[in-house]
PDB file of N, CA and C in Angstrom:
ATOM      1  N   MET A  92     112.983 -48.899  -1.337  1.00 90.00           N
ATOM      2  CA  MET A  92     113.990 -49.496  -0.497  1.00 90.00           C
ATOM      3  C   MET A  92     113.314 -50.492   0.437  1.00 90.00           C
ATOM      4  N   ASN A  93     113.953 -51.641   0.642  1.00 90.00           N
ATOM      5  CA  ASN A  93     113.441 -52.598   1.613  1.00 90.00           C
ATOM      6  C   ASN A  93     114.326 -52.613   2.853  1.00 90.00           C
ATOM      7  N   PHE A  94     113.914 -53.367   3.866  1.00 89.00           N
ATOM      8  CA  PHE A  94     114.650 -53.333   5.134  1.00 89.00           C
ATOM      9  C   PHE A  94     116.060 -53.890   4.999  1.00 89.00           C
ATOM     10  N   GLU A  95     116.294 -54.818   4.083  1.00 91.00           N
ATOM     11  CA  GLU A  95     117.643 -55.354   3.889  1.00 91.00           C
ATOM     12  C   GLU A  95     118.582 -54.289   3.320  1.00 91.00           C
ATOM     13  N   GLU A  96     118.092 -53.521   2.350  1.00 94.00           N
ATOM     14  CA  GLU A  96     118.896 -52.426   1.793  1.00 94.00           C
ATOM     15  C   GLU A  96     119.148 -51.351   2.855  1.00 94.00           C
ATOM     16  N   TYR A  97     118.120 -51.071   3.645  1.00 96.00           N
ATOM     17  CA  TYR A  97     118.245 -50.084   4.717  1.00 96.00           C
ATOM     18  C   TYR A  97     119.320 -50.517   5.713  1.00 96.00           C
ATOM     19  N   ASN A  98     119.335 -51.796   6.047  1.00 93.00           N
ATOM     20  CA  ASN A  98     120.319 -52.313   7.001  1.00 93.00           C
ATOM     21  C   ASN A  98     121.749 -52.227   6.474  1.00 93.00           C
ATOM     22  N   GLN A  99     121.932 -52.128   5.175  1.00 95.00           N
ATOM     23  CA  GLN A  99     123.263 -52.026   4.590  1.00 95.00           C
ATOM     24  C   GLN A  99     123.827 -50.606   4.667  1.00 95.00           C
ATOM     25  N   LEU A 100     122.956 -49.634   4.944  1.00 96.00           N
ATOM     26  CA  LEU A 100     123.402 -48.244   5.047  1.00 96.00           C
ATOM     27  C   LEU A 100     124.153 -48.033   6.353  1.00 96.00           C
ATOM     28  N   GLY A 101     124.956 -47.016   6.415  1.00 95.00           N
ATOM     29  CA  GLY A 101     125.616 -46.640   7.661  1.00 95.00           C
ATOM     30  C   GLY A 101     124.594 -46.142   8.666  1.00 95.00           C
ATOM     31  N   GLU A 102     124.929 -46.249   9.941  1.00 92.00           N
ATOM     32  CA  GLU A 102     123.994 -45.881  11.002  1.00 92.00           C
ATOM     33  C   GLU A 102     123.551 -44.419  10.912  1.00 92.00           C
ATOM     34  N   GLU A 103     124.467 -43.530  10.606  1.00 92.00           N
ATOM     35  CA  GLU A 103     124.130 -42.116  10.496  1.00 92.00           C
ATOM     36  C   GLU A 103     123.128 -41.878   9.366  1.00 92.00           C
ATOM     37  N   THR A 104     123.329 -42.546   8.238  1.00 96.00           N
ATOM     38  CA  THR A 104     122.410 -42.432   7.101  1.00 96.00           C
ATOM     39  C   THR A 104     121.054 -43.036   7.449  1.00 96.00           C
ATOM     40  N   GLN A 105     121.064 -44.151   8.163  1.00 96.00           N
ATOM     41  CA  GLN A 105     119.804 -44.776   8.581  1.00 96.00           C
ATOM     42  C   GLN A 105     118.986 -43.816   9.444  1.00 96.00           C
ATOM     43  N   ILE A 106     119.629 -43.211  10.418  1.00 92.00           N
ATOM     44  CA  ILE A 106     118.915 -42.304  11.317  1.00 92.00           C
ATOM     45  C   ILE A 106     118.404 -41.079  10.566  1.00 92.00           C
ATOM     46  N   THR A 107     119.237 -40.503   9.715  1.00 94.00           N
ATOM     47  CA  THR A 107     118.817 -39.341   8.929  1.00 94.00           C
ATOM     48  C   THR A 107     117.612 -39.677   8.065  1.00 94.00           C
ATOM     49  N   MET A 108     117.669 -40.799   7.369  1.00 95.00           N
ATOM     50  CA  MET A 108     116.566 -41.208   6.500  1.00 95.00           C
ATOM     51  C   MET A 108     115.303 -41.458   7.328  1.00 95.00           C
ATOM     52  N   LEU A 109     115.474 -42.109   8.466  1.00 95.00           N
ATOM     53  CA  LEU A 109     114.328 -42.412   9.311  1.00 95.00           C
ATOM     54  C   LEU A 109     113.655 -41.140   9.818  1.00 95.00           C
ATOM     55  N   LEU A 110     114.444 -40.184  10.274  1.00 92.00           N
ATOM     56  CA  LEU A 110     113.880 -38.951  10.811  1.00 92.00           C
ATOM     57  C   LEU A 110     113.268 -38.070   9.730  1.00 92.00           C
ATOM     58  N   MET A 111     113.767 -38.146   8.501  1.00 96.00           N
ATOM     59  CA  MET A 111     113.241 -37.313   7.417  1.00 96.00           C
ATOM     60  C   MET A 111     112.059 -37.963   6.699  1.00 96.00           C
ATOM     61  N   GLN A 112     112.075 -39.282   6.561  1.00 96.00           N
ATOM     62  CA  GLN A 112     111.057 -39.952   5.756  1.00 96.00           C
ATOM     63  C   GLN A 112     110.175 -40.914   6.543  1.00 96.00           C
ATOM     64  N   GLY A 113     110.603 -41.287   7.739  1.00 96.00           N
ATOM     65  CA  GLY A 113     109.857 -42.256   8.526  1.00 96.00           C
ATOM     66  C   GLY A 113     108.697 -41.618   9.272  1.00 96.00           C
ATOM     67  N   VAL A 114     107.841 -42.473   9.786  1.00 96.00           N
ATOM     68  CA  VAL A 114     106.684 -42.047  10.567  1.00 96.00           C
ATOM     69  C   VAL A 114     106.834 -42.627  11.965  1.00 96.00           C
ATOM     70  N   ASN A 115     106.898 -41.730  12.958  1.00 96.00           N
ATOM     71  CA  ASN A 115     106.945 -42.180  14.340  1.00 96.00           C
ATOM     72  C   ASN A 115     105.560 -42.714  14.692  1.00 96.00           C
ATOM     73  N   LEU A 116     105.464 -43.977  15.024  1.00 93.00           N
ATOM     74  CA  LEU A 116     104.176 -44.590  15.325  1.00 93.00           C
ATOM     75  C   LEU A 116     103.755 -44.365  16.777  1.00 93.00           C
ATOM     76  N   HIS A 117     104.585 -43.669  17.534  1.00 91.00           N
ATOM     77  CA  HIS A 117     104.302 -43.350  18.935  1.00 91.00           C
ATOM     78  C   HIS A 117     103.990 -44.606  19.742  1.00 91.00           C
ATOM     79  N   LEU A 118     104.694 -45.679  19.401  1.00 92.00           N
ATOM     80  CA  LEU A 118     104.613 -46.919  20.161  1.00 92.00           C
ATOM     81  C   LEU A 118     105.985 -47.155  20.772  1.00 92.00           C
ATOM     82  N   VAL A 119     105.999 -47.287  22.079  1.00 91.00           N
ATOM     83  CA  VAL A 119     107.255 -47.419  22.823  1.00 91.00           C
ATOM     84  C   VAL A 119     107.132 -48.619  23.731  1.00 91.00           C
ATOM     85  N   ARG A 120     108.211 -49.361  23.839  1.00 92.00           N
ATOM     86  CA  ARG A 120     108.241 -50.464  24.801  1.00 92.00           C
ATOM     87  C   ARG A 120     109.537 -50.379  25.593  1.00 92.00           C
ATOM     88  N   SER A 121     109.482 -50.927  26.777  1.00 90.00           N
ATOM     89  CA  SER A 121     110.651 -50.943  27.646  1.00 90.00           C
ATOM     90  C   SER A 121     111.016 -52.381  27.958  1.00 90.00           C
ATOM     91  N   CYS A 122     112.299 -52.615  28.041  1.00 86.00           N
ATOM     92  CA  CYS A 122     112.749 -53.921  28.485  1.00 86.00           C
ATOM     93  C   CYS A 122     114.131 -53.776  29.087  1.00 86.00           C
ATOM     94  N   ASN A 123     114.263 -54.307  30.287  1.00 87.00           N
ATOM     95  CA  ASN A 123     115.495 -54.175  31.062  1.00 87.00           C
ATOM     96  C   ASN A 123     115.892 -52.706  31.161  1.00 87.00           C
ATOM     97  N   GLU A 124     117.037 -52.366  30.656  1.00 90.00           N
ATOM     98  CA  GLU A 124     117.552 -50.990  30.748  1.00 90.00           C
ATOM     99  C   GLU A 124     117.357 -50.216  29.447  1.00 90.00           C
ATOM    100  N   MET A 125     116.425 -50.690  28.584  1.00 93.00           N
ATOM    101  CA  MET A 125     116.243 -50.072  27.266  1.00 93.00           C
ATOM    102  C   MET A 125     114.832 -49.541  27.078  1.00 93.00           C
ATOM    103  N   VAL A 126     114.740 -48.528  26.224  1.00 94.00           N
ATOM    104  CA  VAL A 126     113.477 -48.027  25.709  1.00 94.00           C
ATOM    105  C   VAL A 126     113.574 -48.150  24.192  1.00 94.00           C
ATOM    106  N   ILE A 127     112.515 -48.674  23.576  1.00 94.00           N
ATOM    107  CA  ILE A 127     112.535 -48.938  22.139  1.00 94.00           C
ATOM    108  C   ILE A 127     111.355 -48.220  21.488  1.00 94.00           C
ATOM    109  N   GLN A 128     111.654 -47.393  20.483  1.00 95.00           N
ATOM    110  CA  GLN A 128     110.625 -46.636  19.767  1.00 95.00           C
ATOM    111  C   GLN A 128     110.432 -47.240  18.386  1.00 95.00           C
ATOM    112  N   LEU A 129     109.175 -47.294  17.943  1.00 95.00           N
ATOM    113  CA  LEU A 129     108.846 -47.905  16.653  1.00 95.00           C
ATOM    114  C   LEU A 129     108.497 -46.848  15.608  1.00 95.00           C
ATOM    115  N   TYR A 130     109.079 -47.009  14.432  1.00 97.00           N
ATOM    116  CA  TYR A 130     108.823 -46.158  13.269  1.00 97.00           C
ATOM    117  C   TYR A 130     108.421 -47.020  12.081  1.00 97.00           C
ATOM    118  N   ALA A 131     107.709 -46.421  11.141  1.00 96.00           N
ATOM    119  CA  ALA A 131     107.415 -47.049   9.852  1.00 96.00           C
ATOM    120  C   ALA A 131     108.183 -46.278   8.788  1.00 96.00           C
ATOM    121  N   LEU A 132     108.764 -47.015   7.856  1.00 96.00           N
ATOM    122  CA  LEU A 132     109.517 -46.402   6.761  1.00 96.00           C
ATOM    123  C   LEU A 132     109.308 -47.259   5.524  1.00 96.00           C
ATOM    124  N   ASP A 133     108.783 -46.635   4.472  1.00 93.00           N
ATOM    125  CA  ASP A 133     108.438 -47.374   3.250  1.00 93.00           C
ATOM    126  C   ASP A 133     107.551 -48.557   3.623  1.00 93.00           C
ATOM    127  N   ASN A 134     107.965 -49.772   3.307  1.00 94.00           N
ATOM    128  CA  ASN A 134     107.130 -50.949   3.584  1.00 94.00           C
ATOM    129  C   ASN A 134     107.720 -51.831   4.684  1.00 94.00           C
ATOM    130  N   PHE A 135     108.410 -51.201   5.639  1.00 97.00           N
ATOM    131  CA  PHE A 135     108.985 -51.956   6.750  1.00 97.00           C
ATOM    132  C   PHE A 135     108.974 -51.094   8.008  1.00 97.00           C
ATOM    133  N   TYR A 136     109.443 -51.658   9.091  1.00 96.00           N
ATOM    134  CA  TYR A 136     109.448 -50.991  10.387  1.00 96.00           C
ATOM    135  C   TYR A 136     110.877 -50.870  10.900  1.00 96.00           C
ATOM    136  N   VAL A 137     111.100 -49.857  11.725  1.00 97.00           N
ATOM    137  CA  VAL A 137     112.429 -49.633  12.299  1.00 97.00           C
ATOM    138  C   VAL A 137     112.258 -49.367  13.789  1.00 97.00           C
ATOM    139  N   GLU A 138     113.060 -50.052  14.586  1.00 95.00           N
ATOM    140  CA  GLU A 138     113.097 -49.814  16.014  1.00 95.00           C
ATOM    141  C   GLU A 138     114.380 -49.071  16.356  1.00 95.00           C
ATOM    142  N   LEU A 139     114.247 -48.035  17.185  1.00 95.00           N
ATOM    143  CA  LEU A 139     115.397 -47.320  17.722  1.00 95.00           C
ATOM    144  C   LEU A 139     115.527 -47.694  19.194  1.00 95.00           C
ATOM    145  N   PHE A 140     116.708 -48.117  19.575  1.00 94.00           N
ATOM    146  CA  PHE A 140     116.971 -48.561  20.944  1.00 94.00           C
ATOM    147  C   PHE A 140     117.739 -47.475  21.695  1.00 94.00           C
ATOM    148  N   PHE A 141     117.253 -47.149  22.883  1.00 93.00           N
ATOM    149  CA  PHE A 141     117.886 -46.162  23.749  1.00 93.00           C
ATOM    150  C   PHE A 141     118.104 -46.783  25.118  1.00 93.00           C
ATOM    151  N   ARG A 142     119.162 -46.389  25.774  1.00 93.00           N
ATOM    152  CA  ARG A 142     119.330 -46.742  27.182  1.00 93.00           C
ATOM    153  C   ARG A 142     118.445 -45.805  27.988  1.00 93.00           C
ATOM    154  N   LYS A 143     117.880 -46.302  29.065  1.00 88.00           N
ATOM    155  CA  LYS A 143     116.990 -45.472  29.882  1.00 88.00           C
ATOM    156  C   LYS A 143     117.721 -44.277  30.478  1.00 88.00           C
ATOM    157  N   THR A 144     119.012 -44.362  30.559  1.00 87.00           N
ATOM    158  CA  THR A 144     119.804 -43.282  31.155  1.00 87.00           C
ATOM    159  C   THR A 144     120.353 -42.310  30.124  1.00 87.00           C
ATOM    160  N   SER A 145     119.984 -42.479  28.836  1.00 85.00           N
ATOM    161  CA  SER A 145     120.547 -41.638  27.785  1.00 85.00           C
ATOM    162  C   SER A 145     119.512 -41.384  26.702  1.00 85.00           C
ATOM    163  N   SER A 146     119.653 -40.269  26.026  1.00 84.00           N
ATOM    164  CA  SER A 146     118.761 -39.967  24.904  1.00 84.00           C
ATOM    165  C   SER A 146     119.415 -40.301  23.564  1.00 84.00           C
ATOM    166  N   LEU A 147     120.576 -40.935  23.600  1.00 84.00           N
ATOM    167  CA  LEU A 147     121.278 -41.308  22.378  1.00 84.00           C
ATOM    168  C   LEU A 147     120.920 -42.725  21.957  1.00 84.00           C
ATOM    169  N   CYS A 148     120.569 -42.867  20.699  1.00 87.00           N
ATOM    170  CA  CYS A 148     120.257 -44.182  20.142  1.00 87.00           C
ATOM    171  C   CYS A 148     121.536 -45.013  20.084  1.00 87.00           C
ATOM    172  N   PHE A 149     121.458 -46.270  20.530  1.00 90.00           N
ATOM    173  CA  PHE A 149     122.641 -47.123  20.457  1.00 90.00           C
ATOM    174  C   PHE A 149     122.465 -48.320  19.530  1.00 90.00           C
ATOM    175  N   GLN A 150     121.236 -48.530  19.034  1.00 92.00           N
ATOM    176  CA  GLN A 150     121.008 -49.636  18.097  1.00 92.00           C
ATOM    177  C   GLN A 150     119.802 -49.323  17.231  1.00 92.00           C
ATOM    178  N   ILE A 151     119.856 -49.788  15.978  1.00 94.00           N
ATOM    179  CA  ILE A 151     118.749 -49.642  15.037  1.00 94.00           C
ATOM    180  C   ILE A 151     118.457 -51.026  14.473  1.00 94.00           C
ATOM    181  N   LYS A 152     117.175 -51.362  14.408  1.00 94.00           N
ATOM    182  CA  LYS A 152     116.794 -52.675  13.869  1.00 94.00           C
ATOM    183  C   LYS A 152     115.616 -52.491  12.922  1.00 94.00           C
ATOM    184  N   ALA A 153     115.777 -52.916  11.686  1.00 95.00           N
ATOM    185  CA  ALA A 153     114.704 -52.843  10.690  1.00 95.00           C
ATOM    186  C   ALA A 153     114.162 -54.245  10.440  1.00 95.00           C
ATOM    187  N   PHE A 154     112.858 -54.329  10.197  1.00 95.00           N
ATOM    188  CA  PHE A 154     112.232 -55.626   9.920  1.00 95.00           C
ATOM    189  C   PHE A 154     110.953 -55.427   9.118  1.00 95.00           C
ATOM    190  N   ASP A 155     110.487 -56.494   8.495  1.00 94.00           N
ATOM    191  CA  ASP A 155     109.246 -56.405   7.732  1.00 94.00           C
ATOM    192  C   ASP A 155     108.239 -57.496   8.098  1.00 94.00           C
ATOM    193  N   GLN A 156     108.533 -58.256   9.106  1.00 92.00           N
ATOM    194  CA  GLN A 156     107.629 -59.322   9.546  1.00 92.00           C
ATOM    195  C   GLN A 156     106.603 -58.778  10.540  1.00 92.00           C
ATOM    196  N   MET A 157     105.340 -58.912  10.223  1.00 89.00           N
ATOM    197  CA  MET A 157     104.276 -58.396  11.079  1.00 89.00           C
ATOM    198  C   MET A 157     104.297 -59.032  12.468  1.00 89.00           C
ATOM    199  N   LYS A 158     104.738 -60.253  12.567  1.00 92.00           N
ATOM    200  CA  LYS A 158     104.797 -60.953  13.850  1.00 92.00           C
ATOM    201  C   LYS A 158     105.644 -60.186  14.858  1.00 92.00           C
ATOM    202  N   GLN A 159     106.641 -59.464  14.383  1.00 91.00           N
ATOM    203  CA  GLN A 159     107.522 -58.715  15.276  1.00 91.00           C
ATOM    204  C   GLN A 159     106.826 -57.490  15.886  1.00 91.00           C
ATOM    205  N   LEU A 160     105.645 -57.159  15.403  1.00 89.00           N
ATOM    206  CA  LEU A 160     104.875 -56.051  15.963  1.00 89.00           C
ATOM    207  C   LEU A 160     104.065 -56.479  17.186  1.00 89.00           C
ATOM    208  N   ASP A 161     103.965 -57.779  17.434  1.00 89.00           N
ATOM    209  CA  ASP A 161     103.151 -58.291  18.535  1.00 89.00           C
ATOM    210  C   ASP A 161     103.514 -57.660  19.882  1.00 89.00           C
ATOM    211  N   VAL A 162     104.775 -57.371  20.098  1.00 89.00           N
ATOM    212  CA  VAL A 162     105.204 -56.802  21.387  1.00 89.00           C
ATOM    213  C   VAL A 162     104.634 -55.402  21.615  1.00 89.00           C
ATOM    214  N   TYR A 163     104.104 -54.774  20.577  1.00 88.00           N
ATOM    215  CA  TYR A 163     103.536 -53.431  20.696  1.00 88.00           C
ATOM    216  C   TYR A 163     102.008 -53.442  20.866  1.00 88.00           C
ATOM    217  N   LEU A 164     101.377 -54.579  20.724  1.00 81.00           N
ATOM    218  CA  LEU A 164      99.919 -54.628  20.740  1.00 81.00           C
ATOM    219  C   LEU A 164      99.315 -54.087  22.029  1.00 81.00           C
ATOM    220  N   ASN A 165      99.924 -54.363  23.161  1.00 75.00           N
ATOM    221  CA  ASN A 165      99.391 -53.874  24.432  1.00 75.00           C
ATOM    222  C   ASN A 165      99.534 -52.367  24.576  1.00 75.00           C
ATOM    223  N   SER A 166     100.357 -51.737  23.761  1.00 74.00           N
ATOM    224  CA  SER A 166     100.583 -50.289  23.839  1.00 74.00           C
ATOM    225  C   SER A 166      99.560 -49.491  23.045  1.00 74.00           C
ATOM    226  N   ILE A 167      98.763 -50.154  22.251  1.00 71.00           N
ATOM    227  CA  ILE A 167      97.811 -49.462  21.389  1.00 71.00           C
ATOM    228  C   ILE A 167      96.509 -49.222  22.144  1.00 71.00           C
ATOM    229  N   ASP A 168      96.149 -47.961  22.288  1.00 70.00           N
ATOM    230  CA  ASP A 168      94.923 -47.580  22.993  1.00 70.00           C
ATOM    231  C   ASP A 168      93.759 -47.562  22.007  1.00 70.00           C
ATOM    232  N   VAL A 169      92.820 -48.475  22.195  1.00 66.00           N
ATOM    233  CA  VAL A 169      91.651 -48.545  21.332  1.00 66.00           C
ATOM    234  C   VAL A 169      90.379 -48.140  22.069  1.00 66.00           C
ATOM    235  N   SER A 170      90.536 -47.571  23.263  1.00 72.00           N
ATOM    236  CA  SER A 170      89.370 -47.234  24.087  1.00 72.00           C
ATOM    237  C   SER A 170      88.429 -46.260  23.385  1.00 72.00           C
ATOM    238  N   ASN A 171      88.979 -45.354  22.580  1.00 74.00           N
ATOM    239  CA  ASN A 171      88.120 -44.381  21.898  1.00 74.00           C
ATOM    240  C   ASN A 171      87.244 -45.038  20.830  1.00 74.00           C
ATOM    241  N   LEU A 172      87.578 -46.240  20.428  1.00 73.00           N
ATOM    242  CA  LEU A 172      86.736 -46.962  19.464  1.00 73.00           C
ATOM    243  C   LEU A 172      85.431 -47.428  20.095  1.00 73.00           C
ATOM    244  N   TYR A 173      85.439 -47.541  21.433  1.00 76.00           N
ATOM    245  CA  TYR A 173      84.260 -48.024  22.135  1.00 76.00           C
ATOM    246  C   TYR A 173      83.553 -46.920  22.906  1.00 76.00           C
ATOM    247  N   ALA A 174      83.998 -45.691  22.773  1.00 67.00           N
ATOM    248  CA  ALA A 174      83.388 -44.581  23.503  1.00 67.00           C
ATOM    249  C   ALA A 174      81.966 -44.336  23.022  1.00 67.00           C
ATOM    250  N   ALA A 175      81.097 -43.974  23.943  1.00 60.00           N
ATOM    251  CA  ALA A 175      79.704 -43.663  23.588  1.00 60.00           C
ATOM    252  C   ALA A 175      79.676 -42.416  22.735  1.00 60.00           C
ATOM    253  N   ARG A 176      78.789 -42.396  21.803  1.00 56.00           N
ATOM    254  CA  ARG A 176      78.679 -41.248  20.899  1.00 56.00           C
ATOM    255  C   ARG A 176      77.450 -40.478  21.175  1.00 56.00           C
TER     256      ARG A 176
END
């Protein structure tokens, strides 16, 4: 399945598939009143959008362009790569 086919599914099916088959990348970003979590599914990525005041997802966005991952680069901790051994 690609991200275009995924986007054609109903929201409930998208969330179920994401939670059962997706990988939570533990990358989160905030903007305005939203918190956005990033998942990987098959060969694309899925963002779940939440309001900061709620734990309910209100939007799902799938994409396959690597450029769209740039907003998560500052969230990746690479400090352990430079730790003394």
